[in-house]
Amino acid sequence: MISQMEGSQAVAQSVALCRPDVICAYPISPQTHIVEGLGALVQGGTLDPCEFLNVESEFAAMSVAIGASAAGARTYTATASQGLLFMAEAVYNAAGLGLPIVMTVANRAIGAPINIWNDHSDSMSQRDCGWLQLFAESNQEAVDLHIQAFRLAEELSMPVMVCMDGFILTHAYERLDVPSQDQVDAFLPPYEPRQVLDPADPVSIGAMVGPEAFMEVRYLAHAKQTMALNLIPQIAAEFEAIFGRSAGGLVRGYRIEDAETIVVALGSVVGTLEETSDTLREQGANVGVLSIRSYRPFPLAAVREALQNAKRVVVLEKSFSVGMGGVVAADVRMALSGLHLHGYTVVAGLGGRPITQASLLRML
């Protein structure tokens, strides 16, 4: 159904259509409207049965999510910025236990100094924790990616973050197509957990593992992430067949076939980059854009294939590794190893500083 709505409320409706059994909620800007919207749906009986738990912290939210998922519930939560850091220990535990939790990260800068505006420093800080990370370019894609995320998490038995730019997307009102319950039910089957804690048959989870096995456990987590490189495009193709629009996948190219310069980016800035590409082509410069939709697992082969015929590659990112530089750029350089391309890293938009088309034109 086509509606004009705020991105956060659209995500709340999308998550509700996935029929979660447990939602753990602790508010932190800019994700608060998502859990508020879900709370209203539970309270009003639209989302039933579902247990909505108000917890005392982000660490508690992820801890409850771990317990609920381990007990066999389809589980969802959301966070941002310092909230993601506060739950970091539990975030690693959820991945290590192979629990298919879905979490929205409404991307926001990490202090100090305190800053509530958008960049990607929060999710980038957890890039090695074992969660899959999918980045939305628009609110429509955020709606669609959450539906795919539950399917992906449950087929792999791994947790998934859906990352959407705080305020730029979460608080923007747009014309969106929110799927019907029948469409989502056709795409997302009822949850059948691989492991369930049963009081009648008690077992321990998360027990200590010694040096003789810990490396193998970490390798198995990595192997499941590499499996996702095949599964993510398959699920995206099935989604398109049912819903009639493309969303998700590993990467998406815009006018890259004949591009001499390709700009690589994640999230909402991709739309501005595409408009900038159109403007530059009118001026005779062949510029294309590559959007990375799956940041973890990182699609090395897909990125290499998309960029190999360019003369120069510019990685535009909203994250910064103090003492090193660009974060995403390091992964792109690995994908391009051995190719003789001119590579550039541009860090922009930290702490919510606007990335305008005029600034992109000057940079390019």
Coordinates of C-alpha atoms in Angstrom, one line a residue:
M1 CA 0.0 0.0 0.0
I2 CA 1.3 3.4 -1.0
S3 CA 1.5 5.8 2.0
Q4 CA 3.3 9.0 2.9
M5 CA 5.0 8.3 6.2
E6 CA 8.1 8.8 8.4
G7 CA 10.9 6.4 7.8
S8 CA 10.9 5.1 11.4
Q9 CA 7.2 4.4 11.3
A10 CA 7.5 2.6 8.0
V11 CA 10.3 0.4 9.5
A12 CA 8.0 -0.3 12.5
Q13 CA 5.3 -1.5 10.2
S14 CA 7.7 -3.5 8.2
V15 CA 9.1 -5.3 11.3
A16 CA 5.5 -5.9 12.6
L17 CA 4.6 -7.6 9.3
C18 CA 7.5 -10.1 10.0
R19 CA 5.5 -11.2 13.1
P20 CA 8.2 -10.9 15.8
D21 CA 7.5 -12.8 19.1
V22 CA 9.6 -10.5 21.3
I23 CA 10.7 -6.9 20.9
C24 CA 13.2 -5.4 23.4
A25 CA 13.0 -1.6 23.5
Y26 CA 15.3 1.0 25.0
P27 CA 15.0 4.5 23.4
I28 CA 17.9 6.4 22.0
S29 CA 17.8 9.0 19.3
P30 CA 17.4 8.6 16.4
Q31 CA 15.8 5.2 16.6
T32 CA 13.2 6.0 19.3
H33 CA 10.3 6.4 16.9
I34 CA 10.8 2.8 15.6
V35 CA 10.3 1.2 19.0
E36 CA 7.6 3.7 19.9
G37 CA 5.7 2.7 16.7
L38 CA 6.1 -1.0 17.5
G39 CA 5.0 -0.4 21.1
A40 CA 1.8 1.3 19.8
L41 CA 1.1 -1.7 17.4
V42 CA 1.5 -4.2 20.3
Q43 CA -0.6 -2.1 22.7
G44 CA -3.3 -1.7 20.1
G45 CA -3.5 -5.4 19.3
T46 CA -2.4 -5.0 15.7
L47 CA 0.8 -7.0 16.5
D48 CA -0.4 -10.0 18.5
P49 CA 0.9 -12.2 19.9
C50 CA 4.1 -10.3 20.7
E51 CA 5.8 -9.5 24.0
F52 CA 7.1 -5.9 24.1
L53 CA 9.7 -5.4 26.9
N54 CA 10.8 -2.0 28.1
V55 CA 14.2 -2.6 29.5
E56 CA 16.6 -0.4 31.6
S57 CA 19.5 -0.1 29.1
E58 CA 20.8 -1.1 25.7
F59 CA 22.9 -3.8 27.3
A60 CA 19.7 -5.2 28.8
A61 CA 17.9 -4.9 25.4
M62 CA 20.5 -7.2 23.8
S63 CA 20.7 -9.5 26.8
V64 CA 16.9 -10.0 26.6
A65 CA 17.1 -10.5 22.9
I66 CA 19.7 -13.2 23.4
G67 CA 17.5 -15.0 26.0
A68 CA 14.4 -14.7 23.9
S69 CA 16.1 -15.9 20.7
A70 CA 17.7 -18.8 22.5
A71 CA 14.3 -19.8 23.8
G72 CA 13.0 -20.0 20.2
A73 CA 11.4 -16.6 19.7
R74 CA 11.7 -14.4 16.6
T75 CA 13.4 -11.4 18.2
Y76 CA 13.9 -7.8 17.3
T77 CA 15.5 -4.7 18.8
A78 CA 16.9 -1.3 17.7
T79 CA 19.7 1.1 18.8
A80 CA 22.1 3.8 17.8
S81 CA 25.5 5.3 18.6
Q82 CA 26.5 5.0 22.3
G83 CA 23.7 2.5 22.7
L84 CA 25.4 0.1 20.3
L85 CA 28.6 0.5 22.3
F86 CA 26.9 -0.1 25.6
M87 CA 25.6 -3.4 24.3
A88 CA 28.8 -4.4 22.6
E89 CA 29.6 -7.3 24.9
A90 CA 26.2 -8.8 24.3
V91 CA 26.4 -8.0 20.6
Y92 CA 29.5 -10.2 20.3
N93 CA 27.7 -12.9 22.4
A94 CA 24.7 -13.0 20.1
A95 CA 26.9 -13.6 17.1
G96 CA 29.0 -16.2 18.8
L97 CA 25.9 -18.1 19.8
G98 CA 24.6 -18.0 16.3
L99 CA 21.2 -16.4 17.2
P100 CA 19.1 -14.9 14.4
I101 CA 18.3 -11.6 16.0
V102 CA 17.5 -8.6 13.8
M103 CA 18.4 -5.1 14.9
T104 CA 18.0 -1.7 13.4
V105 CA 21.0 0.6 13.8
A106 CA 19.9 4.2 13.2
N107 CA 23.4 5.4 12.4
R108 CA 24.6 8.2 14.5
A109 CA 28.0 9.7 15.5
I110 CA 29.8 8.5 18.6
G111 CA 31.0 11.1 21.2
A112 CA 32.8 12.8 22.7
P113 CA 32.0 15.5 22.0
I114 CA 28.4 14.5 22.2
N115 CA 26.7 14.5 18.8
I116 CA 23.3 13.1 17.9
W117 CA 23.6 13.5 14.1
N118 CA 24.4 11.0 11.5
D119 CA 27.5 9.3 10.5
H120 CA 28.6 5.6 10.3
S121 CA 31.0 5.4 13.2
D122 CA 28.7 3.3 15.4
S123 CA 28.1 0.4 13.1
M124 CA 31.7 0.5 11.8
S125 CA 32.9 0.1 15.3
Q126 CA 31.2 -3.3 15.4
R127 CA 32.2 -4.5 11.9
D128 CA 34.2 -7.4 13.3
C129 CA 31.6 -8.6 15.8
G130 CA 30.1 -11.3 13.6
W131 CA 26.8 -9.7 12.7
L132 CA 25.8 -9.2 9.1
Q133 CA 25.5 -5.5 8.2
L134 CA 23.1 -4.3 5.5
F135 CA 23.0 -0.6 4.5
A136 CA 19.8 1.1 3.3
E137 CA 20.0 3.8 0.6
S138 CA 16.4 5.0 1.2
N139 CA 13.5 4.5 3.4
Q140 CA 11.9 2.2 0.9
E141 CA 15.0 0.1 1.0
A142 CA 15.0 0.2 4.8
V143 CA 11.4 -1.2 4.7
D144 CA 12.4 -4.0 2.3
L145 CA 15.7 -4.9 3.9
H146 CA 14.1 -5.6 7.3
I147 CA 11.9 -8.2 5.7
Q148 CA 14.9 -9.8 4.0
A149 CA 17.0 -9.5 7.2
F150 CA 14.7 -11.9 9.1
R151 CA 14.8 -14.4 6.3
L152 CA 18.6 -14.1 6.0
A153 CA 19.1 -14.3 9.8
E154 CA 17.0 -17.4 10.2
E155 CA 18.4 -19.3 7.2
L156 CA 21.9 -18.8 8.4
S157 CA 21.2 -18.7 12.1
M158 CA 23.2 -15.5 12.4
P159 CA 22.2 -12.0 13.7
V160 CA 21.7 -9.1 11.2
M161 CA 22.0 -5.4 11.5
V162 CA 20.0 -3.2 9.2
C163 CA 21.8 0.2 9.1
M164 CA 19.9 3.3 8.1
D165 CA 21.1 6.9 8.4
G166 CA 19.8 8.6 11.5
F167 CA 17.5 11.6 10.9
I168 CA 18.3 11.7 7.2
L169 CA 16.2 8.6 6.8
T170 CA 14.6 7.8 10.1
H171 CA 12.8 11.2 10.4
A172 CA 12.2 11.9 6.7
Y173 CA 8.7 11.6 5.3
E174 CA 8.5 9.9 2.0
R175 CA 6.0 8.2 -0.3
L176 CA 6.5 4.5 0.5
D177 CA 5.1 1.1 -0.5
V178 CA 4.5 -0.9 2.6
P179 CA 3.9 -4.5 1.7
S180 CA 0.8 -6.5 2.7
Q181 CA 0.7 -9.2 5.3
D182 CA 0.0 -11.8 2.6
Q183 CA 3.1 -10.7 0.6
V184 CA 5.4 -10.9 3.7
D185 CA 3.9 -14.3 4.8
A186 CA 4.6 -15.7 1.3
F187 CA 8.2 -14.5 1.5
L188 CA 9.0 -15.1 5.2
P189 CA 8.0 -18.5 6.6
P190 CA 7.1 -19.1 10.2
Y191 CA 10.2 -19.2 12.4
E192 CA 11.6 -22.7 13.1
P193 CA 14.5 -22.2 15.5
R194 CA 17.6 -24.5 15.2
Q195 CA 18.2 -24.4 18.9
V196 CA 15.7 -24.0 21.7
L197 CA 16.3 -23.8 25.4
D198 CA 13.8 -26.1 27.1
P199 CA 13.5 -26.3 30.9
A200 CA 12.4 -30.0 30.5
D201 CA 15.7 -30.7 28.8
P202 CA 18.2 -28.2 30.2
V203 CA 21.5 -27.5 28.5
S204 CA 24.2 -24.8 28.8
I205 CA 24.9 -22.2 26.1
G206 CA 27.8 -19.9 25.9
A207 CA 30.0 -22.1 28.0
M208 CA 33.7 -21.6 28.2
V209 CA 35.8 -22.8 25.2
G210 CA 39.5 -23.4 25.6
P211 CA 42.4 -22.7 23.2
E212 CA 41.9 -26.1 21.6
A213 CA 38.6 -25.0 20.1
F214 CA 38.2 -21.2 20.1
M215 CA 39.9 -20.6 16.7
E216 CA 37.6 -23.2 15.1
V217 CA 34.5 -21.4 16.5
R218 CA 35.6 -18.1 15.1
Y219 CA 36.4 -19.7 11.8
L220 CA 32.9 -21.3 11.6
A221 CA 31.4 -17.8 12.2
H222 CA 33.5 -16.5 9.3
A223 CA 32.5 -19.5 7.1
K224 CA 28.8 -18.7 7.7
Q225 CA 29.4 -15.0 6.7
T226 CA 31.0 -16.2 3.4
M227 CA 27.9 -18.4 2.8
A228 CA 25.9 -15.2 3.1
L229 CA 27.6 -13.8 0.0
N230 CA 25.6 -16.3 -2.0
L231 CA 22.5 -16.2 0.0
I232 CA 22.0 -12.4 0.1
P233 CA 21.6 -12.1 -3.8
Q234 CA 19.3 -15.1 -3.8
I235 CA 17.0 -13.7 -1.2
A236 CA 17.1 -10.3 -2.9
A237 CA 16.0 -11.9 -6.2
E238 CA 13.2 -13.8 -4.6
F239 CA 12.1 -10.6 -2.9
E240 CA 12.0 -8.8 -6.2
A241 CA 9.9 -11.6 -7.7
I242 CA 7.3 -11.4 -5.0
F243 CA 7.2 -7.7 -4.3
G244 CA 8.0 -6.4 -7.8
R245 CA 10.9 -4.1 -6.9
S246 CA 14.6 -4.5 -6.4
A247 CA 16.2 -4.1 -3.0
G248 CA 19.2 -5.4 -1.2
G249 CA 21.8 -7.6 -2.8
L250 CA 25.6 -7.1 -2.4
V251 CA 26.2 -4.0 -4.4
R252 CA 24.4 -1.8 -6.9
G253 CA 26.0 0.1 -9.7
Y254 CA 24.8 3.4 -11.3
R255 CA 26.2 4.3 -14.7
I256 CA 29.4 2.4 -14.0
E257 CA 29.6 0.5 -17.4
D258 CA 31.6 3.2 -19.1
A259 CA 32.7 5.3 -16.1
E260 CA 36.2 6.5 -15.8
T261 CA 35.7 7.6 -12.2
I262 CA 33.5 5.5 -9.8
V263 CA 32.5 6.7 -6.4
V264 CA 32.0 4.0 -3.8
A265 CA 29.6 4.8 -0.8
L266 CA 27.1 3.4 1.6
G267 CA 23.7 4.7 2.8
S268 CA 21.6 7.7 1.9
V269 CA 24.5 9.7 0.3
V270 CA 24.2 7.4 -2.7
G271 CA 21.2 9.3 -4.0
T272 CA 23.0 12.6 -3.9
L273 CA 26.0 11.0 -5.6
E274 CA 23.8 9.7 -8.4
E275 CA 22.4 13.2 -9.1
T276 CA 25.9 14.5 -9.1
S277 CA 26.9 11.8 -11.6
D278 CA 24.1 12.9 -13.9
T279 CA 25.3 16.5 -13.7
L280 CA 28.9 15.7 -14.4
R281 CA 28.0 13.5 -17.4
E282 CA 26.1 16.5 -18.8
Q283 CA 29.4 18.3 -18.5
G284 CA 31.3 15.5 -20.3
A285 CA 32.8 13.6 -17.3
N286 CA 32.0 9.9 -17.1
V287 CA 31.3 9.3 -13.5
G288 CA 29.5 6.4 -11.9
V289 CA 28.5 5.3 -8.4
L290 CA 28.8 2.0 -6.7
S291 CA 26.6 1.5 -3.6
I292 CA 27.8 -1.2 -1.1
R293 CA 24.6 -2.7 0.3
S294 CA 26.2 -5.5 2.2
Y295 CA 29.2 -4.2 4.3
R296 CA 29.5 -7.5 6.3
P297 CA 30.1 -9.8 4.7
F298 CA 32.2 -7.6 2.5
P299 CA 31.6 -8.5 -1.2
L300 CA 35.2 -8.5 -2.4
A301 CA 34.6 -10.2 -5.7
A302 CA 31.5 -8.1 -6.5
V303 CA 33.3 -4.8 -5.7
R304 CA 36.4 -5.9 -7.8
E305 CA 34.2 -6.8 -10.8
A306 CA 32.3 -3.5 -10.6
L307 CA 35.4 -1.3 -10.4
Q308 CA 38.0 -3.1 -12.5
N309 CA 37.5 -1.2 -15.7
A310 CA 37.6 2.3 -14.1
K311 CA 40.6 4.6 -14.2
R312 CA 40.1 5.9 -10.7
V313 CA 38.1 5.0 -7.6
V314 CA 36.9 7.4 -4.9
V315 CA 35.7 6.0 -1.7
L316 CA 33.4 8.5 0.0
E317 CA 32.7 7.4 3.6
K318 CA 31.1 8.7 6.8
S319 CA 33.5 7.0 9.1
F320 CA 37.1 7.7 10.2
S321 CA 39.6 5.5 11.9
V322 CA 41.7 7.8 14.1
G323 CA 45.4 7.1 13.4
M324 CA 44.6 5.3 10.1
G325 CA 42.0 7.2 8.0
G326 CA 39.2 5.7 6.0
V327 CA 37.5 2.5 7.2
V328 CA 35.6 1.4 4.1
A329 CA 38.5 2.4 1.9
A330 CA 40.7 -0.3 3.4
D331 CA 38.2 -3.0 2.4
V332 CA 37.9 -1.5 -1.1
R333 CA 41.7 -1.5 -1.5
M334 CA 41.7 -5.2 -0.5
A335 CA 39.1 -5.9 -3.3
L336 CA 41.3 -4.0 -5.8
S337 CA 44.6 -5.6 -4.9
G338 CA 46.8 -6.0 -7.9
L339 CA 44.7 -3.7 -10.1
H340 CA 46.5 -0.6 -11.3
L341 CA 43.9 2.0 -10.4
H342 CA 44.2 5.5 -8.9
G343 CA 42.5 5.3 -5.5
Y344 CA 41.3 8.2 -3.3
T345 CA 39.7 8.3 0.1
V346 CA 37.3 11.1 1.0
V347 CA 35.9 11.3 4.5
A348 CA 32.8 13.5 4.7
G349 CA 29.6 14.0 6.7
L350 CA 31.0 13.3 10.2
G351 CA 28.7 14.3 13.0
G352 CA 26.0 15.1 10.5
R353 CA 27.8 17.7 8.4
P354 CA 25.8 18.0 5.2
I355 CA 27.1 16.4 2.0
T356 CA 25.7 18.6 -0.7
Q357 CA 25.7 18.2 -4.4
A358 CA 27.8 21.4 -4.7
S359 CA 30.5 20.0 -2.4
L360 CA 30.6 16.7 -4.3
L361 CA 30.9 18.6 -7.6
R362 CA 33.9 20.5 -6.2
M363 CA 35.5 17.3 -4.8
L364 CA 35.1 15.3 -8.0

